[in-house]
Amino acid sequence: MDVDNAQSPVIEARGLGVRFGPKVVLEDLDFDIRRGEILAIVGGSGSGKSTLLRQITMLQRPSAGSLRLFGQDALALDEGERLRVRRRFGILFQNGALFGDRTVLENIATPLWEHTELDHGSIEEIATIKLQLAGLRPEDGLLYPSQLSGGMRKRAAVARAIALDPELLFLDEPTSGLDPLSAEALDELVLQLKATLEPTIVLVTHDMDSLWRVADRVMLLGDAHILASGTMTELAASGEPLVRRFFQGPRGRAAMSGATGQK
Ligand code: ADP
Ligand code: MG
């Protein structure tokens, strides 16, 4: 049954599995992502976080299980339907590069050129609004990516990801490579976007500070499975050895002691 309303989960995965040849990366995952929440996916390097994002954004087809997006069976969609669903996504890929030969504003405008029939003036207007929503100044729009700092480049990539007012925003390690202050500012931006555009946000990160600041709920991947899911407060109090190792290691404890606005 196709259900797409405010109460139903935006993403529902059951028995989801991913393997590459003999290598099992994810096995038998069951999870829902609720409308309007910020769900963080965490786990060690190579635990399958980016792979999971590729499944739920329909860039790859899972090897097993079922996946529903906005109430529709994502694995049964034809090409046209798949495009229509993906049109509701905004994605910031890990290491997601901006087009180096296009200005920031042109980068942000690209999804609008590709997916809408809007005229040149409207596209420029919308791109400028998104630029500012992402915390950049209009004059930054004229710069090329190589002329930006790391933090500005991430903001430009976020602006491009929100160009089409996505209902579902995927951010793969948006603060990686940023200094702590720029990372904190980017977390603020994520919270602002949530407040203004009200998307559901799926965030991959291993930044403990970010987790405390922005995540409504956290899902820990390890050994191809979901080791735990819950709020940061719940996970930080867990007695499970693998969960403890992740959340109560030195970096976890440092972030916890500095945590404000506890979730
Ligand atoms: P994470 O984002 O958690 O660091 P990834 O999802 O990038 O991890 O990768 C998880 C595992 O899947 C890694 O061992 C990686 O080598 C493997 N993997 C990812 N994509 C492919 C692929 N296309 N072919 C083979 N192995 C892959
Ligand atoms: Mg990754």
Short mmCIF file of C-alpha atoms and ligand atoms in Angstrom, two decimals:
data_model
loop_
_atom_site.label_atom_id
_atom_site.label_comp_id
_atom_site.label_asym_id
_atom_site.label_seq_id
_atom_site.Cartn_x
_atom_site.Cartn_y
_atom_site.Cartn_z
CA MET A 1 0.00 0.00 0.00
CA ASP A 2 1.35 3.42 -0.91
CA VAL A 3 1.07 5.79 2.02
CA ASP A 4 2.72 9.19 1.95
CA ASN A 5 1.46 11.36 4.75
CA ALA A 6 2.83 13.27 7.71
CA GLN A 7 2.64 10.27 10.04
CA SER A 8 4.25 7.67 7.83
CA PRO A 9 8.03 7.19 7.78
CA VAL A 10 9.87 8.83 4.91
CA ILE A 11 12.20 5.84 4.61
CA GLU A 12 11.43 2.26 5.59
CA ALA A 13 14.05 -0.45 5.16
CA ARG A 14 13.42 -4.12 5.95
CA GLY A 15 16.01 -6.84 5.68
CA LEU A 16 18.21 -4.52 3.64
CA GLY A 17 21.46 -6.12 2.53
CA VAL A 18 24.38 -5.03 0.39
CA ARG A 19 27.19 -7.21 -0.84
CA PHE A 20 29.92 -6.67 -3.39
CA GLY A 21 30.85 -10.10 -4.70
CA PRO A 22 31.61 -12.21 -1.64
CA LYS A 23 32.02 -9.16 0.59
CA VAL A 24 28.99 -8.50 2.82
CA VAL A 25 28.91 -4.78 3.65
CA LEU A 26 25.42 -4.52 5.16
CA GLU A 27 23.15 -7.33 6.29
CA ASP A 28 19.53 -7.49 7.30
CA LEU A 29 19.02 -3.85 8.30
CA ASP A 30 15.58 -2.85 9.58
CA PHE A 31 14.98 0.83 10.19
CA ASP A 32 12.56 3.71 9.67
CA ILE A 33 13.42 7.35 9.23
CA ARG A 34 10.68 9.63 10.43
CA ARG A 35 9.48 12.77 8.74
CA GLY A 36 11.25 15.88 9.98
CA GLU A 37 13.87 14.21 12.14
CA ILE A 38 17.64 14.54 11.90
CA LEU A 39 18.93 10.99 11.85
CA ALA A 40 22.69 10.56 12.14
CA ILE A 41 24.38 7.45 10.78
CA VAL A 42 27.64 6.71 12.54
CA GLY A 43 30.19 3.91 12.54
CA GLY A 44 33.84 3.25 11.96
CA SER A 45 35.51 3.93 8.65
CA GLY A 46 34.40 1.30 6.13
CA SER A 47 31.31 0.31 8.16
CA GLY A 48 29.06 1.04 5.18
CA LYS A 49 27.68 4.51 5.95
CA SER A 50 28.20 5.93 2.46
CA THR A 51 27.08 2.64 0.94
CA LEU A 52 23.82 2.84 2.91
CA LEU A 53 23.26 6.39 1.63
CA ARG A 54 23.77 5.15 -1.93
CA GLN A 55 21.04 2.54 -1.39
CA ILE A 56 18.52 4.92 0.09
CA THR A 57 19.17 7.54 -2.59
CA MET A 58 18.67 4.84 -5.24
CA LEU A 59 22.13 5.22 -6.73
CA GLN A 60 22.68 1.52 -6.04
CA ARG A 61 20.23 -1.32 -5.75
CA PRO A 62 20.42 -3.35 -2.55
CA SER A 63 21.27 -7.04 -2.89
CA ALA A 64 18.48 -8.03 -0.51
CA GLY A 65 15.48 -6.69 1.33
CA SER A 66 12.92 -3.98 0.73
CA LEU A 67 13.05 -0.21 0.71
CA ARG A 68 10.16 2.23 0.76
CA LEU A 69 10.63 5.94 0.10
CA PHE A 70 7.74 8.33 0.75
CA GLY A 71 5.56 5.25 1.08
CA GLN A 72 6.46 3.85 -2.35
CA ASP A 73 8.29 0.62 -3.08
CA ALA A 74 11.60 2.10 -4.24
CA LEU A 75 12.75 -1.13 -5.85
CA ALA A 76 9.69 -1.34 -8.11
CA LEU A 77 9.87 2.16 -9.61
CA ASP A 78 10.40 2.68 -13.32
CA GLU A 79 12.96 5.20 -14.54
CA GLY A 80 10.52 8.12 -14.67
CA GLU A 81 9.14 7.44 -11.19
CA ARG A 82 12.65 7.08 -9.82
CA LEU A 83 13.55 10.50 -11.21
CA ARG A 84 10.45 12.03 -9.65
CA VAL A 85 11.35 10.62 -6.24
CA ARG A 86 14.99 11.69 -6.55
CA ARG A 87 13.80 15.18 -7.42
CA ARG A 88 12.63 15.36 -3.77
CA PHE A 89 16.17 14.66 -2.49
CA GLY A 90 19.06 16.97 -1.83
CA ILE A 91 22.42 15.26 -1.56
CA LEU A 92 25.80 16.39 -0.34
CA PHE A 93 28.15 13.54 -1.20
CA GLN A 94 31.24 12.73 0.82
CA ASN A 95 34.02 14.67 -0.93
CA GLY A 96 31.19 15.91 -3.15
CA ALA A 97 32.97 18.27 -5.44
CA LEU A 98 31.58 21.47 -6.81
CA PHE A 99 32.10 21.97 -10.54
CA GLY A 100 35.47 23.71 -10.64
CA ASP A 101 34.79 25.54 -13.88
CA ARG A 102 31.52 27.06 -12.68
CA THR A 103 31.03 29.91 -10.22
CA VAL A 104 29.35 29.22 -6.89
CA LEU A 105 26.09 30.68 -8.16
CA GLU A 106 26.27 28.56 -11.33
CA ASN A 107 26.92 25.50 -9.19
CA ILE A 108 23.83 26.19 -7.09
CA ALA A 109 21.79 26.90 -10.24
CA THR A 110 22.76 23.60 -11.90
CA PRO A 111 19.98 21.43 -10.35
CA LEU A 112 17.48 24.16 -11.23
CA TRP A 113 18.59 24.14 -14.89
CA GLU A 114 18.44 20.37 -14.95
CA HIS A 115 15.16 19.76 -13.17
CA THR A 116 12.94 22.79 -13.75
CA GLU A 117 11.59 24.83 -16.65
CA LEU A 118 12.23 28.11 -14.87
CA ASP A 119 13.59 31.06 -16.83
CA HIS A 120 17.07 32.45 -16.37
CA GLY A 121 16.02 35.32 -14.06
CA SER A 122 14.02 33.09 -11.70
CA ILE A 123 16.83 30.56 -11.50
CA GLU A 124 19.35 33.25 -10.61
CA GLU A 125 16.96 34.62 -7.98
CA ILE A 126 16.36 31.23 -6.35
CA ALA A 127 20.07 30.35 -6.47
CA THR A 128 20.87 33.64 -4.74
CA ILE A 129 18.33 32.92 -1.99
CA LYS A 130 19.83 29.45 -1.42
CA LEU A 131 23.32 30.95 -1.37
CA GLN A 132 22.25 33.27 1.44
CA LEU A 133 20.32 30.55 3.28
CA ALA A 134 23.61 28.62 3.34
CA GLY A 135 25.30 31.59 4.96
CA LEU A 136 27.22 32.97 1.97
CA ARG A 137 27.12 36.53 0.68
CA PRO A 138 25.80 37.38 -2.80
CA GLU A 139 29.30 38.43 -3.90
CA ASP A 140 30.61 34.95 -2.95
CA GLY A 141 28.38 33.62 -5.73
CA LEU A 142 30.72 35.10 -8.32
CA LEU A 143 33.75 33.19 -7.02
CA TYR A 144 35.04 29.87 -8.32
CA PRO A 145 35.38 26.91 -5.89
CA SER A 146 39.18 27.20 -5.85
CA GLN A 147 38.78 30.71 -4.44
CA LEU A 148 36.80 29.53 -1.38
CA SER A 149 37.89 28.36 2.07
CA GLY A 150 36.97 24.80 3.10
CA GLY A 151 34.02 26.00 5.17
CA MET A 152 32.69 28.19 2.34
CA ARG A 153 33.01 25.30 -0.10
CA LYS A 154 30.86 23.12 2.18
CA ARG A 155 28.31 25.92 2.43
CA ALA A 156 28.23 26.22 -1.35
CA ALA A 157 27.71 22.46 -1.61
CA VAL A 158 24.88 22.68 0.95
CA ALA A 159 23.33 25.53 -1.04
CA ARG A 160 23.42 23.36 -4.15
CA ALA A 161 21.89 20.44 -2.23
CA ILE A 162 18.93 22.60 -1.13
CA ALA A 163 18.41 24.23 -4.54
CA LEU A 164 15.24 22.25 -5.19
CA ASP A 165 13.77 22.59 -1.66
CA PRO A 166 14.33 18.93 -0.84
CA GLU A 167 12.02 17.06 1.51
CA LEU A 168 14.90 14.74 2.27
CA LEU A 169 18.40 16.07 2.70
CA PHE A 170 21.39 13.70 2.77
CA LEU A 171 24.67 15.02 4.13
CA ASP A 172 27.68 12.67 4.03
CA GLU A 173 30.32 13.92 6.47
CA PRO A 174 29.63 17.63 5.92
CA THR A 175 32.04 18.75 8.65
CA SER A 176 34.96 16.48 7.80
CA GLY A 177 38.12 18.42 7.08
CA LEU A 178 36.81 21.56 8.76
CA ASP A 179 38.39 23.23 11.77
CA PRO A 180 36.23 23.04 14.95
CA LEU A 181 34.80 26.54 14.58
CA SER A 182 33.81 26.03 10.93
CA ALA A 183 32.39 22.64 11.85
CA GLU A 184 30.29 24.19 14.61
CA ALA A 185 29.08 26.87 12.22
CA LEU A 186 28.07 24.18 9.75
CA ASP A 187 26.12 22.38 12.49
CA GLU A 188 24.32 25.67 13.15
CA LEU A 189 23.52 25.84 9.46
CA VAL A 190 22.03 22.34 9.54
CA LEU A 191 19.81 23.33 12.48
CA GLN A 192 18.78 26.53 10.69
CA LEU A 193 17.87 24.59 7.55
CA LYS A 194 15.80 22.23 9.62
CA ALA A 195 13.94 25.19 11.10
CA THR A 196 13.35 26.99 7.80
CA LEU A 197 12.90 24.26 5.15
CA GLU A 198 11.78 21.51 7.55
CA PRO A 199 13.32 18.65 5.61
CA THR A 200 14.08 15.22 6.98
CA ILE A 201 17.85 15.09 7.31
CA VAL A 202 20.05 12.00 7.11
CA LEU A 203 23.49 12.93 8.28
CA VAL A 204 26.61 10.78 8.18
CA THR A 205 29.27 11.93 10.58
CA HIS A 206 31.84 10.76 13.04
CA ASP A 207 32.08 14.16 14.65
CA MET A 208 30.94 13.58 18.26
CA ASP A 209 30.33 17.29 18.81
CA SER A 210 28.03 17.40 15.77
CA LEU A 211 26.13 14.40 17.08
CA TRP A 212 25.39 16.09 20.37
CA ARG A 213 24.50 19.36 18.68
CA VAL A 214 22.22 18.26 15.85
CA ALA A 215 21.14 14.62 15.92
CA ASP A 216 17.61 13.77 17.07
CA ARG A 217 18.46 10.09 16.73
CA VAL A 218 21.60 8.12 15.99
CA MET A 219 22.09 4.79 14.25
CA LEU A 220 25.40 3.03 14.84
CA LEU A 221 26.65 0.68 12.10
CA GLY A 222 29.23 -2.04 12.74
CA ASP A 223 29.88 -5.62 11.66
CA ALA A 224 27.44 -5.05 8.76
CA HIS A 225 24.57 -4.52 11.22
CA ILE A 226 22.83 -1.80 13.20
CA LEU A 227 24.57 -2.11 16.56
CA ALA A 228 22.33 0.42 18.26
CA SER A 229 19.93 3.25 17.61
CA GLY A 230 18.53 5.90 19.90
CA THR A 231 19.16 9.40 21.15
CA MET A 232 22.69 10.45 22.04
CA THR A 233 21.78 10.40 25.70
CA GLU A 234 20.56 6.81 25.37
CA LEU A 235 23.57 5.63 23.39
CA ALA A 236 26.08 7.38 25.62
CA ALA A 237 24.58 5.50 28.58
CA SER A 238 24.63 2.12 26.82
CA GLY A 239 26.33 -0.81 28.49
CA GLU A 240 26.94 -2.66 25.20
CA PRO A 241 30.71 -2.99 24.73
CA LEU A 242 30.73 -2.05 21.02
CA VAL A 243 28.46 0.92 21.64
CA ARG A 244 30.49 2.01 24.63
CA ARG A 245 33.66 1.82 22.59
CA PHE A 246 32.23 4.19 20.03
CA PHE A 247 30.51 6.72 22.28
CA GLN A 248 32.61 6.58 25.40
CA GLY A 249 36.11 6.48 23.91
CA PRO A 250 38.30 9.53 24.54
CA ARG A 251 36.71 11.58 21.76
CA GLY A 252 33.23 10.60 22.84
CA ARG A 253 33.89 11.62 26.43
CA ALA A 254 35.42 14.93 25.39
CA ALA A 255 32.37 15.75 23.30
CA MET A 256 30.01 14.66 26.06
CA SER A 257 31.61 16.90 28.67
CA GLY A 258 31.30 19.85 26.29
CA ALA A 259 27.79 18.97 25.21
CA THR A 260 25.25 21.73 25.39
CA GLY A 261 21.57 21.45 24.59
CA GLN A 262 21.52 17.76 25.40
CA LYS A 263 19.43 15.52 23.21
P1 ADP B 1 32.03 4.29 5.18
O1 ADP B 1 31.30 5.35 4.41
O2 ADP B 1 31.29 3.83 6.40
O3 ADP B 1 33.43 4.67 5.53
P2 ADP B 1 31.72 2.78 2.74
O4 ADP B 1 30.25 2.69 2.66
O5 ADP B 1 32.39 3.76 1.86
O6 ADP B 1 32.15 2.99 4.25
O7 ADP B 1 32.35 1.35 2.43
C1 ADP B 1 31.97 0.20 3.15
C2 ADP B 1 32.69 -1.00 2.57
O8 ADP B 1 32.17 -1.32 1.30
C3 ADP B 1 34.18 -0.77 2.37
O9 ADP B 1 34.88 -1.93 2.75
C4 ADP B 1 34.30 -0.54 0.89
O10 ADP B 1 35.54 -0.95 0.42
C5 ADP B 1 33.19 -1.41 0.34
N1 ADP B 1 32.66 -0.92 -0.94
C6 ADP B 1 31.96 0.22 -1.13
N2 ADP B 1 31.61 0.35 -2.42
C7 ADP B 1 32.10 -0.74 -3.07
C8 ADP B 1 32.07 -1.20 -4.43
N3 ADP B 1 31.42 -0.50 -5.36
N4 ADP B 1 32.69 -2.36 -4.69
C9 ADP B 1 33.32 -3.06 -3.74
N5 ADP B 1 33.39 -2.70 -2.45
C10 ADP B 1 32.79 -1.55 -2.11
MG MG B 2 31.82 7.24 3.80
#
